[in-house]
Structures are given as C-alpha cells and as structure tokens.
Coordinates of C-alpha atoms and ligand atoms in Angstrom, one line a residue:
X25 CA -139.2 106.8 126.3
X26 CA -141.9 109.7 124.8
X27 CA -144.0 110.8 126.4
X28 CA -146.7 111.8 124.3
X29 CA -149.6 113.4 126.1
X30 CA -152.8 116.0 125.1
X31 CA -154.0 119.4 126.9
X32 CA -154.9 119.8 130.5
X33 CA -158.5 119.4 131.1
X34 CA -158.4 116.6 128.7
X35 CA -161.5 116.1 125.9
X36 CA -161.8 113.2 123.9
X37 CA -159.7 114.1 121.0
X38 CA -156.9 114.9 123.8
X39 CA -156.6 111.7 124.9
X40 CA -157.3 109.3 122.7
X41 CA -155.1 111.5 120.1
X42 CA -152.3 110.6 122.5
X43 CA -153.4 106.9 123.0
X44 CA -153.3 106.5 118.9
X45 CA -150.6 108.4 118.7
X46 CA -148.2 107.0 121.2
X47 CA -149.6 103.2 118.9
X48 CA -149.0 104.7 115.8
X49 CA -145.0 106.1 116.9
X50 CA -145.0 102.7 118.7
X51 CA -145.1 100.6 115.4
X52 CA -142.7 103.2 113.8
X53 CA -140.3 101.9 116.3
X54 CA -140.2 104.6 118.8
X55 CA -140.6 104.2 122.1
X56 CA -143.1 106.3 123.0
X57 CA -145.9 105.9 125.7
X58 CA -149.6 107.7 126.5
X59 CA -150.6 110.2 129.2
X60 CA -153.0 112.4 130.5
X61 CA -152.9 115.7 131.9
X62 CA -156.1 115.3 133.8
X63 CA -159.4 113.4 134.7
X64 CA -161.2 112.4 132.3
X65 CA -164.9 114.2 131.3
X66 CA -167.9 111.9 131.0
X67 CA -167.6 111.7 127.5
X68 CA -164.3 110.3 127.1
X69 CA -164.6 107.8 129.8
X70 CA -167.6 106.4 127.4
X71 CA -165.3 106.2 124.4
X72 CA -162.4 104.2 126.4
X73 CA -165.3 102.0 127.8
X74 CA -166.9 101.1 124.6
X75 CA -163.1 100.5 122.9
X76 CA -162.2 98.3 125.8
X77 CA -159.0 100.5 126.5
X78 CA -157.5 101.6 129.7
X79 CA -157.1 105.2 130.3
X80 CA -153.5 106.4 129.9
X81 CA -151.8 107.7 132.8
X82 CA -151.7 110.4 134.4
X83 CA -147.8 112.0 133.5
X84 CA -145.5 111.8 136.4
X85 CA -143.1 114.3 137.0
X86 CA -140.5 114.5 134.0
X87 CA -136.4 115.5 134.4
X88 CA -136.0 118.1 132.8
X89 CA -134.6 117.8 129.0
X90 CA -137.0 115.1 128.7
X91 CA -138.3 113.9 125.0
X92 CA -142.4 114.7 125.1
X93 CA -145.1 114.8 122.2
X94 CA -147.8 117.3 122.3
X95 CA -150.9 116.3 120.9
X96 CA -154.4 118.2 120.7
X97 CA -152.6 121.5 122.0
X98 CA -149.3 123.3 122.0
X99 CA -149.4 126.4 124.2
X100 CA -147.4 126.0 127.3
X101 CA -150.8 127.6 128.9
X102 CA -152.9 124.5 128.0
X103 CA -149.5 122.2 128.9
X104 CA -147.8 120.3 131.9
X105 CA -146.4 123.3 134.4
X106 CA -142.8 122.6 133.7
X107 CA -143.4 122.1 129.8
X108 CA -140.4 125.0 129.1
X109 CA -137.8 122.6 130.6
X110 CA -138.6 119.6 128.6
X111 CA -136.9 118.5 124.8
X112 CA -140.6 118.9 123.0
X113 CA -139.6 116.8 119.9
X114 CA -143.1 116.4 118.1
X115 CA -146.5 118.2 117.9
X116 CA -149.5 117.1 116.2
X117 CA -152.3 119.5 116.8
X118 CA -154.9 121.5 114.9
X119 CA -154.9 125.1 116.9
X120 CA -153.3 128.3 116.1
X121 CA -149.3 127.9 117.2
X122 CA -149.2 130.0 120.6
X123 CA -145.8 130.4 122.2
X124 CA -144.1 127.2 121.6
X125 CA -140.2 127.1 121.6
X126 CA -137.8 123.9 121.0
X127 CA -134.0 123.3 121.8
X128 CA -133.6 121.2 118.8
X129 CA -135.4 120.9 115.2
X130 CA -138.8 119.2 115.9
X131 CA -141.3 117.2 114.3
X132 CA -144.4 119.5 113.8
X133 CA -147.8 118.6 111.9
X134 CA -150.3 121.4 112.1
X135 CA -153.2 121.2 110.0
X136 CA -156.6 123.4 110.2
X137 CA -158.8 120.4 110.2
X138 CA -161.7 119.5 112.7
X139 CA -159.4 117.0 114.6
X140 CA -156.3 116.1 115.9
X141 CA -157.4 112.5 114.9
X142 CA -158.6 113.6 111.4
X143 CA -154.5 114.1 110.9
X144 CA -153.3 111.0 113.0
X145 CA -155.5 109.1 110.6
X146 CA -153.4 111.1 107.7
X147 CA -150.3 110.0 109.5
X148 CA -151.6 106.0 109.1
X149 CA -151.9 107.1 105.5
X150 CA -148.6 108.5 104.8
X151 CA -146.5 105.7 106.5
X152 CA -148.2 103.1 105.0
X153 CA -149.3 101.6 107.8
X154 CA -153.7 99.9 108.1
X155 CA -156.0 101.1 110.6
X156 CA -156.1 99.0 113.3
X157 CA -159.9 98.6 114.7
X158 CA -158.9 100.0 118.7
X159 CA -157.5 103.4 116.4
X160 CA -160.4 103.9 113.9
X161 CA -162.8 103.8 117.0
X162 CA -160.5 106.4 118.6
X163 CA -160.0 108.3 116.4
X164 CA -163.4 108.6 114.6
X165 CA -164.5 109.3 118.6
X166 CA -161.9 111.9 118.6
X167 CA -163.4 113.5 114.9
X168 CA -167.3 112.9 116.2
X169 CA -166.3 115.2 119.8
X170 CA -164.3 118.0 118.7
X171 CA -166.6 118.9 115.6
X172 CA -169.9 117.5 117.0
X173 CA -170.5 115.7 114.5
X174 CA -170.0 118.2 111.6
X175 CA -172.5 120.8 113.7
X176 CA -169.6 123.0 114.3
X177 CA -168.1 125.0 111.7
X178 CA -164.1 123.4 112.4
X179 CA -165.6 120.9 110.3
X180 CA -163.7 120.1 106.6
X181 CA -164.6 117.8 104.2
X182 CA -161.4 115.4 105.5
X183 CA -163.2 115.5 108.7
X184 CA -166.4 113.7 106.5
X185 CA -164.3 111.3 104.6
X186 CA -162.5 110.4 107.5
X187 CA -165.6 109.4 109.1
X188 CA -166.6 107.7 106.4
X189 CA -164.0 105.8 106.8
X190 CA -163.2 104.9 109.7
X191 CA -166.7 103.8 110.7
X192 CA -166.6 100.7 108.9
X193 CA -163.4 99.9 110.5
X194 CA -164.3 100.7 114.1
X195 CA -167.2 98.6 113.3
X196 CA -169.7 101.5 114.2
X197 CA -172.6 100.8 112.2
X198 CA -174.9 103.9 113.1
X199 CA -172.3 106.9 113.5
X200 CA -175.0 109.5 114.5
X201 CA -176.6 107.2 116.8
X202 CA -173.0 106.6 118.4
X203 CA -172.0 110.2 118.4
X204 CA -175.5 111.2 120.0
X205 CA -174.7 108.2 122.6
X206 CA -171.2 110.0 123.4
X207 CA -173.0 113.7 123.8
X208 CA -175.7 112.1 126.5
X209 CA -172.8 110.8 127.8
X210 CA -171.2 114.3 128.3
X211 CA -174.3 115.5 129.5
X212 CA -175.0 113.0 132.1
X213 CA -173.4 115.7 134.8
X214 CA -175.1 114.4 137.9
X215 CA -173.9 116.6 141.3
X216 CA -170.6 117.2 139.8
X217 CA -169.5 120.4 141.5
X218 CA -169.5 123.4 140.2
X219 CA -165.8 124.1 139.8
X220 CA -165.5 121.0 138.2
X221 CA -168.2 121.7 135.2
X222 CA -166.1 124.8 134.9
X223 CA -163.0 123.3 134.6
X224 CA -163.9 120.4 132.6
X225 CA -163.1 122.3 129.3
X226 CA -161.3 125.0 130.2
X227 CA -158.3 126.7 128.4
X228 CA -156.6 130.1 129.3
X229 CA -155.8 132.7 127.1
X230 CA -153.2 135.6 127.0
X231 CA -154.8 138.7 124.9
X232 CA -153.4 141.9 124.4
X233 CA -149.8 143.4 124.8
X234 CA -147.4 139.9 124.3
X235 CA -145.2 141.4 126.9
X236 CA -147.9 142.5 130.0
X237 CA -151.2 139.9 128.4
X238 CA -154.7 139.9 130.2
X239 CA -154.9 136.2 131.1
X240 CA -158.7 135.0 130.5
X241 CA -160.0 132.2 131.1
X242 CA -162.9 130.1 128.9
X243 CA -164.7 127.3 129.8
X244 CA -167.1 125.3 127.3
X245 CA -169.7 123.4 128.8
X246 CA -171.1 121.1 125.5
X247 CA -174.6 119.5 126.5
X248 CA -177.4 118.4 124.9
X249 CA -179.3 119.8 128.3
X250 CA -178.6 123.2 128.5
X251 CA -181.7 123.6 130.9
X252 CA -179.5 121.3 133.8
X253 CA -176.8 124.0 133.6
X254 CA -178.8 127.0 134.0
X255 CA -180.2 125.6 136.8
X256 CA -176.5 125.4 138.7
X257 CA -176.1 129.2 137.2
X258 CA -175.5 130.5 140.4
X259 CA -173.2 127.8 141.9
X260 CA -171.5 127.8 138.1
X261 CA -171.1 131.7 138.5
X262 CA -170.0 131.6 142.3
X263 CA -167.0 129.2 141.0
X264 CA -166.0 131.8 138.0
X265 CA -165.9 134.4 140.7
X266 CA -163.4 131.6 142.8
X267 CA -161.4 131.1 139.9
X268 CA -160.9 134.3 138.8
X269 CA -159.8 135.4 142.3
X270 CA -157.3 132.3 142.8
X271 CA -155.8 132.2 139.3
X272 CA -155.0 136.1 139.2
X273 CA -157.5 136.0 136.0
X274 CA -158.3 139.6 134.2
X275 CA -161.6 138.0 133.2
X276 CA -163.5 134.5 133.0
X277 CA -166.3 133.2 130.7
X278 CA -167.8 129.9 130.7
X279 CA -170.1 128.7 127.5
X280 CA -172.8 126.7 127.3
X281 CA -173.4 125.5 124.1
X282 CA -176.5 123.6 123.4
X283 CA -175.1 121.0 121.0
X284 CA -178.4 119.6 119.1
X285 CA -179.4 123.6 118.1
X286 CA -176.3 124.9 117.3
X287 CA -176.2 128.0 119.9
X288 CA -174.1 129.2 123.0
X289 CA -175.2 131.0 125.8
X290 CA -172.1 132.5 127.7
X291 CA -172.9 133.4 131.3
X292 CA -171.9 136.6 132.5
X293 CA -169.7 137.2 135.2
X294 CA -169.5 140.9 136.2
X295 CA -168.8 144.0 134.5
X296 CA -165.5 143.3 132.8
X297 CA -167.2 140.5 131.1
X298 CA -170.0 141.6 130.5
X299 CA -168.0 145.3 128.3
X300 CA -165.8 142.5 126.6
X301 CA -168.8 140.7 125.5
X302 CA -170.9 143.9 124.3
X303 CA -167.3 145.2 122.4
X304 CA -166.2 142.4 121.0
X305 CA -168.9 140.5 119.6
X306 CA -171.5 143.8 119.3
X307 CA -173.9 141.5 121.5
X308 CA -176.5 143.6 124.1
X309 CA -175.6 142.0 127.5
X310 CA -178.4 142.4 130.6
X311 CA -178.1 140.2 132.9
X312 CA -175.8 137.3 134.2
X313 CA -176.6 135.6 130.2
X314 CA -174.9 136.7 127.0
X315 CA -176.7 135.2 123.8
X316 CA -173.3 134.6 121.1
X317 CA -175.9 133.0 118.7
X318 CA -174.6 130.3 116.8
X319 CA -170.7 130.9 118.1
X320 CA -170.6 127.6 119.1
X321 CA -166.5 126.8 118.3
X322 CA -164.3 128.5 121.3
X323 CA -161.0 128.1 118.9
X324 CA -162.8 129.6 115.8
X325 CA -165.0 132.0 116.7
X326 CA -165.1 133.1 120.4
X327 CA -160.8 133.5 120.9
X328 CA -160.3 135.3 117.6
X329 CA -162.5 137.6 118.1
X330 CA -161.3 138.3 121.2
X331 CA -157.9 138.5 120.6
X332 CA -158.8 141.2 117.7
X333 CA -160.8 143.2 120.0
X334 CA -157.4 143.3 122.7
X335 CA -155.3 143.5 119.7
X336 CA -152.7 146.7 120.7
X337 CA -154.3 149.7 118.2
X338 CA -151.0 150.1 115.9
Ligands
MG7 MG1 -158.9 119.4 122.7
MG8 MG1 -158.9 118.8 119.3
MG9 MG1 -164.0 120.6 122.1

C-alpha cells in the first residue's frame, strides 16, 4: 500500500491533494491510500463537510523502506519525522525542490502553478480518465485556498481555466460566493489558543550556509478579520517567543494576511526579526508590526527574499 499524504500543518490543498490523489492512483490500479500529517484548519474541515467526505487519517507509524507519495510539499522539514527512511516513489507538488533524496528512480511532477490540484486535475487529463464530481469539488477547493481565489500572485492562467472547469462539475454554481464561504470559514477562529493559530500554517525554513542553516520559522495566518488577530497580538507573540525557545529556532515570524485587501502585516518578534525584516525587504520596522505591503504569498515573495538576503556573499 501508498501512502500518499500532504505537508504537516495541513491546508486545504494538502489534504484534499492527497485525498484526489490517492482516487486518482487508485483507478490507475495502485494501491494507494490518503493521510494526514495533522489536524485539520477550519477551512478544510468546511470543504470535506460540504463534499460529504471523511477526513483521511492521520499516518501511522511507517517501517522503514516503506512506498509514500508526497503531495503539496517535498522538504523533509515540512514532512513526517522519519521521511529519510522511507522509499519516496512519487511527488506531486508545486514548491521550489528543497532537499529531497530517493533510493530508487521516482515519479516527480513539479509544476510552478497556483495548486497542487491545478496539476492533479492535469494528471485526470493526461490519463484519460473524467472528473469525478467528489474530485472537481476538491480540487477546485484546493485551487480556490492556495491562490485565494486568484488574489495572490501564484495565480496562472491554468489555475483560471481550471476553475472554470471544474465548477460546473463540482456543481458549484457561484464560485466567489463559495470561495468567500471557505475564507469565513478560516476565519471563524473562536478561543483557539494561541500556539495553535501559530502553527496552523506554519512551515520551517533552512537559510544560509547548506551545511550550518539558520532554521526560521513562518506562520501565515489568512483571514478575512485581521482586527480578531491583532487583538490576541500579545498571546500570538508570547507563543513565537515559546516556539522559538522549544524548537532551537534562529528566528520566527508569523503573517497576517488580510485576504479581501491584498496586504500582510508580519508581527515582530524581537530584534533579530525585526534587522531581518528592515534588511531584507528594506521595510522601516517600529514596533511589534512590520507592514510587507501587498507580500501576501509566503512561497513567492516572503521565502525568496529571505533566502537571498542569507544567501553566503560568494
Ligand atoms: Mg500547502
Ligand atoms: Mg499547495
Ligand atoms: Mg496557503
């Protein structure tokens, strides 16, 4: 059996990339089966509900030498702890290729598009195979979330037509009405704690010198109430201090994007931060509150930058 499973701190495309994918390898004839790395965000739990699926499982502990799938991701950072010991036989994923090694030949698709489900839908294409009505809603879920809906600048026009197609078939009549459903979703954070909201999209990074790498980690908080957040900025920043400390972390920053007007606002946890910040993105920082302007994509315009500003001078 594969075991075909997204990032930790799962987002939509995450998991239901590794729902239609696991389908999708399923009616290829491989046995291949769905997991998760982590609890669902608010979000996703809104998509499965409204597509009547169960969420997959969480992924038990695998022998090593084990056949897995990465989806959505493909640094061992952003994988399951013991991800070096397993057979990784196929990735389909739509970041920048990190540190991944294989023992044998695998199956990779990498392409620069908005969505791992913009490409699973190419996948559909290329085998031939119809888009069954539980997929198009996952996937054009998956498309809608990771480039909220076309406001972030990972968009491509296969992103657009893939929307536009797969509507119809996931019989979603009003998509911007549906996508603005899923993003009060995500923002429906109630008393979640503050660790949680911090960890809900959160990805480490290695920057620097490959052999001695700072590790920071990033946290996006996506929310159409940015105001709710700033109001748990001190419990938010207490828990960056608490993660930072536990993890062995050179620095932490946490995002808040404000979905409907297109703009981040990064808060600020000390110092070291706060000198990254200023250097890399030439931003004046006062203050626990960084403005990045319209940076609102962590993967295209927050970690490059940083990792050019930590690049070793030549
Ligand atoms: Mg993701
Ligand atoms: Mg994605
Ligand atoms: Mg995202």
């Amino acid at each position: 059996m594969l075991a075909v499973f997204g990032h930790v701190n799962p987002d939509t495309d995450a998991i239901t990339a590794a729902l239609v994918y696991a389908r999708l390898l399923n009616r290829q004839g491989v046995d291949a089966r769905a997991f998760r790395l982590g609890d669902l965000n608010f979000e996703t739990a809104f998509v499965l509900r409204e597509a009547g699926v169960d969420a997959p499982a969480l992924l038990p502990a695998l022998q090593a030498g084990a056949a897995v799938a990465l989806v959505d991701h493909n640094e061992s950072a952003q994988s399951t702890p013991n991800l070096a010991e397993l057979n990784v036989t196929r990735v389909v994923d739509h970041h920048k290729l990190g540190d991944l090694s294989t023992a044998q030949p695998p199956y990779l698709r990498f392409e620069p598009l908005g969505s791992t489900g913009t490409i699973l839908l190419k996948l559909h294409r290329e085998a031939g195979l119809s888009v069954e009505t539980l997929d198009a809603r996952l996937m054009l879920s998956a498309v809608l979330s990771d480039t909220l809906h076309f406001r972030s600048p990972t968009t491509t026009q296969e992103d657009r037509d893939a929307v536009a197609f797969l509507a119809p078939v996931a019989g979603v009549e009003d998509v911007e009405a549906y996508a603005l459903a899923m993003f009060a979703a995500k923002s429906d954070l109630g008393d979640t704690p503050a660790e949680t909201l911090l960890r809900m999209d959160y990805k480490v990074f290695p920057f620097g010198d490959a052999d001695t790498p700072q590790q920071w980690g990033i946290g996006v908080i996506e929310t159409t109430n940015p105001a709710y957040v700033f109001g748990r900025q001190a419990e938010l920043l207490a828990a960056m201090a608490d993660v930072k400390a536990a993890d062995g972390l050179s620095g932490v920053l946490l995002s808040v994007v404000d979905i409907l007007n297109g703009t981040n606002r990064t808060l600020v946890l000390g110092p070291t931060e706060a000198q990254v910040l200023a250097g890399a993105f030439g931003v004046s920082v006062n203050g626990p509150v960084a403005d990045l302007g319209a940076r609102i994509s962590r993967k295209k315009q927050i970690v490059p930058v940083l990792e050019g500003f930590f690049a070793p001078q030549a």
